[in-house]
Short mmCIF file of C-alpha atoms in Angstrom, two decimals:
data_model
loop_
_atom_site.label_atom_id
_atom_site.label_comp_id
_atom_site.label_asym_id
_atom_site.label_seq_id
_atom_site.Cartn_x
_atom_site.Cartn_y
_atom_site.Cartn_z
CA MET A 1 20.15 5.27 22.27
CA GLU A 2 18.46 2.81 19.97
CA PRO A 3 20.34 -0.17 18.46
CA LYS A 4 20.97 -0.09 14.73
CA GLN A 5 18.68 -2.14 12.55
CA VAL A 6 20.37 -4.59 10.21
CA THR A 7 18.94 -4.48 6.72
CA GLU A 8 18.37 -7.54 4.57
CA LYS A 9 21.15 -6.45 2.21
CA GLN A 10 23.63 -6.22 5.11
CA ARG A 11 22.51 -9.61 6.43
CA ALA A 12 23.11 -11.22 3.02
CA SER A 13 26.55 -9.62 2.86
CA ILE A 14 27.43 -10.96 6.33
CA GLY A 15 26.30 -14.47 5.35
CA ALA A 16 28.37 -14.32 2.17
CA ARG A 17 31.43 -13.25 4.16
CA ILE A 18 30.96 -16.07 6.65
CA GLY A 19 30.61 -18.58 3.82
CA PHE A 20 33.74 -17.21 2.18
CA TRP A 21 35.84 -17.43 5.34
CA MET A 22 34.58 -20.93 6.20
CA GLY A 23 35.40 -22.15 2.69
CA LEU A 24 38.82 -20.49 2.77
CA GLY A 25 39.57 -21.82 6.25
CA SER A 26 38.65 -25.36 5.30
CA LEU A 27 40.77 -25.16 2.15
CA LEU A 28 43.81 -23.76 3.96
CA ALA A 29 43.49 -26.24 6.82
CA MET A 30 43.75 -29.20 4.45
CA PRO A 31 47.58 -29.25 4.10
CA VAL A 32 47.98 -28.66 7.82
CA SER A 33 45.74 -31.62 8.62
CA ALA A 34 47.60 -33.84 6.16
CA ILE A 35 50.98 -32.94 7.66
CA LEU A 36 49.78 -33.27 11.25
CA GLY A 37 48.08 -36.56 10.44
CA TYR A 38 51.27 -37.94 8.97
CA VAL A 39 53.58 -36.66 11.72
CA LEU A 40 51.28 -37.38 14.67
CA GLU A 41 49.75 -40.59 13.37
CA GLU A 42 49.67 -42.29 16.76
CA LEU A 43 47.51 -39.51 18.23
CA GLY A 44 44.78 -39.88 15.63
CA MET A 45 45.27 -36.28 14.52
CA MET A 46 44.08 -36.95 10.95
CA GLN A 47 40.59 -37.92 12.09
CA LEU A 48 40.36 -34.86 14.31
CA CYS A 49 41.44 -32.48 11.58
CA ILE A 50 39.14 -34.01 8.97
CA SER A 51 36.23 -33.88 11.41
CA LEU A 52 36.88 -30.14 11.80
CA ILE A 53 37.40 -29.41 8.11
CA CYS A 54 34.27 -31.17 6.80
CA PRO A 55 31.78 -29.06 8.79
CA ALA A 56 33.57 -25.83 7.84
CA ALA A 57 33.50 -26.81 4.16
CA LEU A 58 29.82 -27.77 4.35
CA VAL A 59 28.97 -24.44 6.01
CA GLY A 60 30.86 -22.67 3.22
CA ILE A 61 28.89 -24.58 0.59
CA VAL A 62 25.49 -24.09 2.22
CA LEU A 63 26.01 -20.38 2.93
CA GLY A 64 27.43 -19.90 -0.54
CA ILE A 65 24.30 -21.38 -2.12
CA LEU A 66 21.86 -19.52 0.14
CA GLN A 67 23.57 -16.16 0.01
CA ARG A 68 24.12 -16.34 -3.73
CA LYS A 69 20.36 -16.49 -4.15
CA LYS A 70 19.77 -13.64 -1.67
CA ALA A 71 22.51 -11.23 -2.71
CA GLU A 72 21.26 -8.21 -4.58
CA GLU A 73 24.64 -6.57 -5.16
CA PRO A 74 26.44 -8.70 -7.74
CA GLU A 75 29.78 -6.99 -7.09
CA LYS A 76 30.10 -7.96 -3.45
CA GLY A 77 27.72 -10.58 -2.11
CA LYS A 78 27.47 -12.93 -5.07
CA ARG A 79 31.21 -13.09 -5.65
CA LEU A 80 32.00 -13.82 -2.01
CA ALA A 81 29.24 -16.42 -1.87
CA LEU A 82 30.53 -18.08 -5.05
CA ALA A 83 34.09 -18.10 -3.71
CA GLY A 84 32.93 -19.75 -0.45
CA LEU A 85 30.92 -22.29 -2.42
CA VAL A 86 33.83 -23.19 -4.70
CA MET A 87 36.40 -23.40 -1.89
CA GLY A 88 34.07 -25.53 0.22
CA ALA A 89 33.46 -27.91 -2.69
CA VAL A 90 37.19 -28.15 -3.42
CA SER A 91 37.83 -28.92 0.26
CA ILE A 92 35.26 -31.72 0.28
CA GLY A 93 36.80 -33.14 -2.92
CA LEU A 94 40.29 -33.02 -1.43
CA ILE A 95 39.06 -34.74 1.73
CA PHE A 96 37.66 -37.62 -0.32
CA LEU A 97 40.90 -37.88 -2.33
CA LEU A 98 42.92 -37.85 0.89
CA ILE A 99 40.80 -40.62 2.41
CA LEU A 100 41.12 -42.66 -0.79
CA LEU A 101 44.88 -42.15 -0.82
CA ILE A 102 45.14 -43.26 2.82
CA LEU A 103 43.08 -46.37 2.07
CA LEU A 104 45.21 -47.24 -0.94
CA ILE A 105 48.48 -46.78 0.96
CA PHE A 106 47.62 -48.45 4.24
CA LEU A 107 45.16 -51.11 3.03
CA PRO A 108 46.63 -52.35 -0.28
CA GLY A 109 45.12 -55.84 -0.01
CA VAL A 110 41.57 -54.51 0.00
CA TYR A 111 41.60 -53.11 -3.55
CA THR A 112 43.62 -55.75 -5.37
#
């Protein structure tokens, strides 16, 4: 029995799905990391959660860009790739806003 060959179209669809799920996971993990960081401040949970969310968001952005160029079926691959790209970008933006908010709350003398 011979293994199935994966076509280029299937490979692009798989990459778009991975980008979508990484972008969605990073976006959904943001409130969890904020709550855990606030509740478990002494354990340094915020840094751990942000260090896990950033790579997932970046993978979503990169795969979204690459697979959007490769996708031949506009109905499936391009939409998933675009969704992963958007959610990854929103996650990165929220991370920067969260870091800025933390700096403004805990280090008020620095920006005055």
